[in-house]
CSV table of C-alpha atoms in Angstrom, one decimal:
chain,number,residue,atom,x,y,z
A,1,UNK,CA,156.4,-14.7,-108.3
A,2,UNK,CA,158.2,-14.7,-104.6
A,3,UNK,CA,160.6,-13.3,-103.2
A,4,UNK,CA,162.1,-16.5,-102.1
A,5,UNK,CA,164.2,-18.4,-104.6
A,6,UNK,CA,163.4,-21.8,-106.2
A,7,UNK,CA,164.8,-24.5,-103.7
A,8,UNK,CA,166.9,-26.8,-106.2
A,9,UNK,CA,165.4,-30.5,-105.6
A,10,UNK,CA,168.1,-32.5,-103.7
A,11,UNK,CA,168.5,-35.4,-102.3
A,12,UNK,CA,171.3,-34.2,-100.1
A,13,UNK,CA,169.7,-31.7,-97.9
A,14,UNK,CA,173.2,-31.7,-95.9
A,15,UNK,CA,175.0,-29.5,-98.5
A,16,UNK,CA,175.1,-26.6,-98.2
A,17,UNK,CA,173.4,-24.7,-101.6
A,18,UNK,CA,175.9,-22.4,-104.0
A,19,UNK,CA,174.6,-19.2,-104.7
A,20,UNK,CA,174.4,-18.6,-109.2
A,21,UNK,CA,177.2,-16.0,-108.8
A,22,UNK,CA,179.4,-18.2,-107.0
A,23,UNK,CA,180.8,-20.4,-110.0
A,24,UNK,CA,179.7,-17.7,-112.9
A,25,UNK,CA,182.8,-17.5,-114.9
A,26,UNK,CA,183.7,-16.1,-119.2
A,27,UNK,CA,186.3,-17.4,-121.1
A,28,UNK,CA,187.8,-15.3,-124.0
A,29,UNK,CA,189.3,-16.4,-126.8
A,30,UNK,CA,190.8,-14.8,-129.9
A,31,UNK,CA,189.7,-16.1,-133.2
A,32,UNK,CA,192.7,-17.0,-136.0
A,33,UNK,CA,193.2,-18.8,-139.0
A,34,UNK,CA,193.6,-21.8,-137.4
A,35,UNK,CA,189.8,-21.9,-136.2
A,36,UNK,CA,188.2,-21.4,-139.4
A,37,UNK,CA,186.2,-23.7,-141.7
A,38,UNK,CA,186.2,-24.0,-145.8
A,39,UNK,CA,183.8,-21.3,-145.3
A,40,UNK,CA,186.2,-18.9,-143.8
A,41,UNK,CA,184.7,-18.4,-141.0
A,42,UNK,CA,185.2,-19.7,-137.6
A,43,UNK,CA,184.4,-23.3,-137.6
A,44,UNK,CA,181.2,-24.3,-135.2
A,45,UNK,CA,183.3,-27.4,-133.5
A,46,UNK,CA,186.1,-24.6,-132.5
A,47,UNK,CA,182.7,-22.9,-130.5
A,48,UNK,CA,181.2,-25.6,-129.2
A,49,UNK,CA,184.7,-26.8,-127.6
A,50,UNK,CA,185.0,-23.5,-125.7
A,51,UNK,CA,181.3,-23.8,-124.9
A,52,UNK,CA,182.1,-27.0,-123.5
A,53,UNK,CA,185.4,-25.9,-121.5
A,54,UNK,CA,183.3,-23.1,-120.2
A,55,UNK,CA,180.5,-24.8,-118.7
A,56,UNK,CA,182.9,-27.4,-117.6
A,57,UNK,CA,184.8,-25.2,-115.4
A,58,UNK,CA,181.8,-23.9,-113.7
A,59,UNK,CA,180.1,-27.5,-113.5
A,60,UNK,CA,183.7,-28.2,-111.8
A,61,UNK,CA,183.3,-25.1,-109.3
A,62,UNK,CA,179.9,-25.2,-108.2
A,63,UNK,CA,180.4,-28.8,-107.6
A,64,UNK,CA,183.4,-28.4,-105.6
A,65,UNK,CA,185.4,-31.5,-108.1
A,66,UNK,CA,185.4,-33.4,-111.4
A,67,UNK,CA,182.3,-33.0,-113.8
A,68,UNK,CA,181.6,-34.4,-117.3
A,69,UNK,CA,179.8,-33.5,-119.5
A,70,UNK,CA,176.7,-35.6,-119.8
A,71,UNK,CA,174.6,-33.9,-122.6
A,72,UNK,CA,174.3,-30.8,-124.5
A,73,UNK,CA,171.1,-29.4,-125.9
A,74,UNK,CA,169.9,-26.3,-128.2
A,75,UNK,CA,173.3,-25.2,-129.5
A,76,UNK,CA,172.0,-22.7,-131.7
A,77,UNK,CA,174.7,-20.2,-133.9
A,78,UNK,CA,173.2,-17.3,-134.2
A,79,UNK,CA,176.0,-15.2,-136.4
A,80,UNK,CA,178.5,-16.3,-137.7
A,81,UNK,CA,182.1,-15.6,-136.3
A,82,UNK,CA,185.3,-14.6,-138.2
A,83,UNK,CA,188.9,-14.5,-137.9
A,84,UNK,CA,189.8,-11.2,-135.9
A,85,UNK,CA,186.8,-11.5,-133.5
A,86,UNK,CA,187.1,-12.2,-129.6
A,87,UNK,CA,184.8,-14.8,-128.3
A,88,UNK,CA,183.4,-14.2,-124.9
A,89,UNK,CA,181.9,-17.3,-123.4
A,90,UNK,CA,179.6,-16.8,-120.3
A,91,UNK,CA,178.5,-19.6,-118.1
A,92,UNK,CA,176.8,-20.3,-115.1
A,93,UNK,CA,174.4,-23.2,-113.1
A,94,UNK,CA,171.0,-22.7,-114.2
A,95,UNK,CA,169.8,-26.0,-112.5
A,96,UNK,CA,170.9,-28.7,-110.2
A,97,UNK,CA,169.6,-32.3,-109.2
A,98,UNK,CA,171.1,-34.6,-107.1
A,99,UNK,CA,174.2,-35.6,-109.5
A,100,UNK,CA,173.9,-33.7,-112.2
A,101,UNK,CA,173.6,-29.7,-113.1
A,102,UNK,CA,172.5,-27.7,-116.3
A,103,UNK,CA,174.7,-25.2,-117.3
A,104,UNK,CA,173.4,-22.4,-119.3
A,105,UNK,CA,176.1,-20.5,-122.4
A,106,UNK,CA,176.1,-17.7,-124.2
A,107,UNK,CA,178.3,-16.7,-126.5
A,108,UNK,CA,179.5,-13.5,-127.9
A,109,UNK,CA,181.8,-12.0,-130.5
A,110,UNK,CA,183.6,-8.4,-130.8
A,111,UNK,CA,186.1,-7.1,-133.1
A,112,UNK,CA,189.6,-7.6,-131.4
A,113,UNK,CA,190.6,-3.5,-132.5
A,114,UNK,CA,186.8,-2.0,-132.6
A,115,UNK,CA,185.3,-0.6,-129.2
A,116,UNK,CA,181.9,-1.7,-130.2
A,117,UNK,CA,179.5,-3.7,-127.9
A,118,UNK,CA,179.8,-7.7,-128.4
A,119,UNK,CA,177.1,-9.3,-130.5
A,120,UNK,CA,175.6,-12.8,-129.0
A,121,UNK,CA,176.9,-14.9,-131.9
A,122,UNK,CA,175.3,-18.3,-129.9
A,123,UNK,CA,173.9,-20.3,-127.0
A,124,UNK,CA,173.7,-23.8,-125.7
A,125,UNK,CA,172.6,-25.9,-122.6
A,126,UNK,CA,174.9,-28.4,-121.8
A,127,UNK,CA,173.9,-30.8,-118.9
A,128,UNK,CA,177.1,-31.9,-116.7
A,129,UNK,CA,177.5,-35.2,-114.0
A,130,UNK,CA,179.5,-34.7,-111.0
A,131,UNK,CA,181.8,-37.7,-110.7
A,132,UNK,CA,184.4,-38.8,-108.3
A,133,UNK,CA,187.6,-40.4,-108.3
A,134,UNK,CA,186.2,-43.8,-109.8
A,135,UNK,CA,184.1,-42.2,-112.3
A,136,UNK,CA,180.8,-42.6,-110.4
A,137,UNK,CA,178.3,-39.7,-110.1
A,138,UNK,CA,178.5,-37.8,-106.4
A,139,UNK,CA,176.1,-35.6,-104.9
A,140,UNK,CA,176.1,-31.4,-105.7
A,141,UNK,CA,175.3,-28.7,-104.1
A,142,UNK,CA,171.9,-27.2,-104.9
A,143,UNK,CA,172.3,-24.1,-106.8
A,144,UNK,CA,170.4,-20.7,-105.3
A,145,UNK,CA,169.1,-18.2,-107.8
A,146,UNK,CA,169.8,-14.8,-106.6
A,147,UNK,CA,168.3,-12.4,-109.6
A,148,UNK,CA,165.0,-12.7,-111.4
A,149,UNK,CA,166.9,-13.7,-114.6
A,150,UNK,CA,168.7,-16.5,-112.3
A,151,UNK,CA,165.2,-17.3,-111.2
A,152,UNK,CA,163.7,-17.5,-114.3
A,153,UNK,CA,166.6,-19.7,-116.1
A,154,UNK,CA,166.1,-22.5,-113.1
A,155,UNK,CA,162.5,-22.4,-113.7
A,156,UNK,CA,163.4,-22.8,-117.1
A,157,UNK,CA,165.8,-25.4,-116.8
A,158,UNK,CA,163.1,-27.3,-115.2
A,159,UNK,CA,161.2,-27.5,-118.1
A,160,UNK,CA,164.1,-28.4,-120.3
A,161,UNK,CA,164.8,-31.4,-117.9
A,162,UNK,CA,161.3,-32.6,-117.6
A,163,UNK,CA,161.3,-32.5,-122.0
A,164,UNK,CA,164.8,-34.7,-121.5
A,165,UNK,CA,163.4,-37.3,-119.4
A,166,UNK,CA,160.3,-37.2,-121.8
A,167,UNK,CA,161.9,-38.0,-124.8
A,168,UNK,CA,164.4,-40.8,-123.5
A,169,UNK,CA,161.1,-42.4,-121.9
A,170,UNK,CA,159.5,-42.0,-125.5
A,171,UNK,CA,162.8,-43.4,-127.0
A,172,UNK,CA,163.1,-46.4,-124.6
A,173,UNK,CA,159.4,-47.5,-125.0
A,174,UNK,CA,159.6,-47.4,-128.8
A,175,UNK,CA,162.9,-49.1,-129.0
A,176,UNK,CA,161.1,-52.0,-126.7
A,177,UNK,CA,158.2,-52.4,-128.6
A,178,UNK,CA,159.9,-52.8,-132.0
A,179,UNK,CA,162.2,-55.3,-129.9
A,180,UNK,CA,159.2,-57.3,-129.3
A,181,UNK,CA,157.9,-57.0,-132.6
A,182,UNK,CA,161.2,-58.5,-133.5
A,183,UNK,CA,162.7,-55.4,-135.3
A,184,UNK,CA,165.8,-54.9,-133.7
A,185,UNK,CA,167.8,-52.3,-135.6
């Protein structure tokens, strides 16, 4: 491997690129009652809705404006989480094209009274689409990896994206061949 960071592909060589650091952010949340399921513990919808506030705000920063989330891939729970806990969600830009960015999550849970190391209770990647006043998509800034783990999670990302593309090619060819066989579903 280089020295040099991976140059994000873009189609919009006239923005300037955002360095990983520069839209990084972790939201914190305390866990109560209120978030669990019939289980008793903290319901996986409640998680995936600060996953997805999360990477929403740094989508937002790093493209300087409105994103939306377009997709969201391998949200895995690892733990479970319980009442009591505080939930640190970290997010940053793993990945950007010319619209869109992936945004890479990990979650992580500590006892709100206990001085004991948070546990990673869960991950996701969550693919967001920069949009602008009308709703349309708009160009981003590309996104420069500054640390090997930064350079390894956009080489990463790359893969996830080209497996993305793959399937809804896979999807779209099956769906019009069983069209023409005359087995709409």
């Amino acid at each position: 491997m280089t020295d040099q960071a991976p140059v994000a592909e873009s189609d919009t060589p006239d923005i300037p690129g955002k360095p990983t650091s520069a839209s990084r952010t972790t939201l914190s949340h305390i866990m109560t009652h209120n978030d669990t399921n019939l289980l008793g513990t903290v319901h996986g919808g409640v998680i995936m809705k600060l996953v997805d506030d999360a990477a929403g705000a740094v989508a937002g920063r790093h493209s300087g404006g409105p994103a939306v989330t377009a997709s969201m891939d391998e949200m895995a729970f690892l733990e479970p989480v319980r009442v009591g806990d505080l939930v640190h969600v970290k997010a940053q830009v793993n990945w950007t094209g010319r619209t869109s960015m992936e945004v890479g999550v990990r979650v992580l849970a500590e006892r709100w009274n206990e001085s004991t190391p948070p546990t990673q209770v869960g991950s996701a990647y969550l693919v967001f689409a920069a949009v602008d006043a009308d709703g349309k998509p708009r160009p981003v800034p590309p996104v420069l990896p500054e640390t090997e783990k930064d350079k390894r999670r956009y080489q990463e990302a790359q893969i996830r994206r080209t497996h993305r593309l793959a399937r809804r090619r896979a999807i779209m060819e099956l769906r019009e061949k069983r069209a023409a066989e005359g087995l709409d579903d």
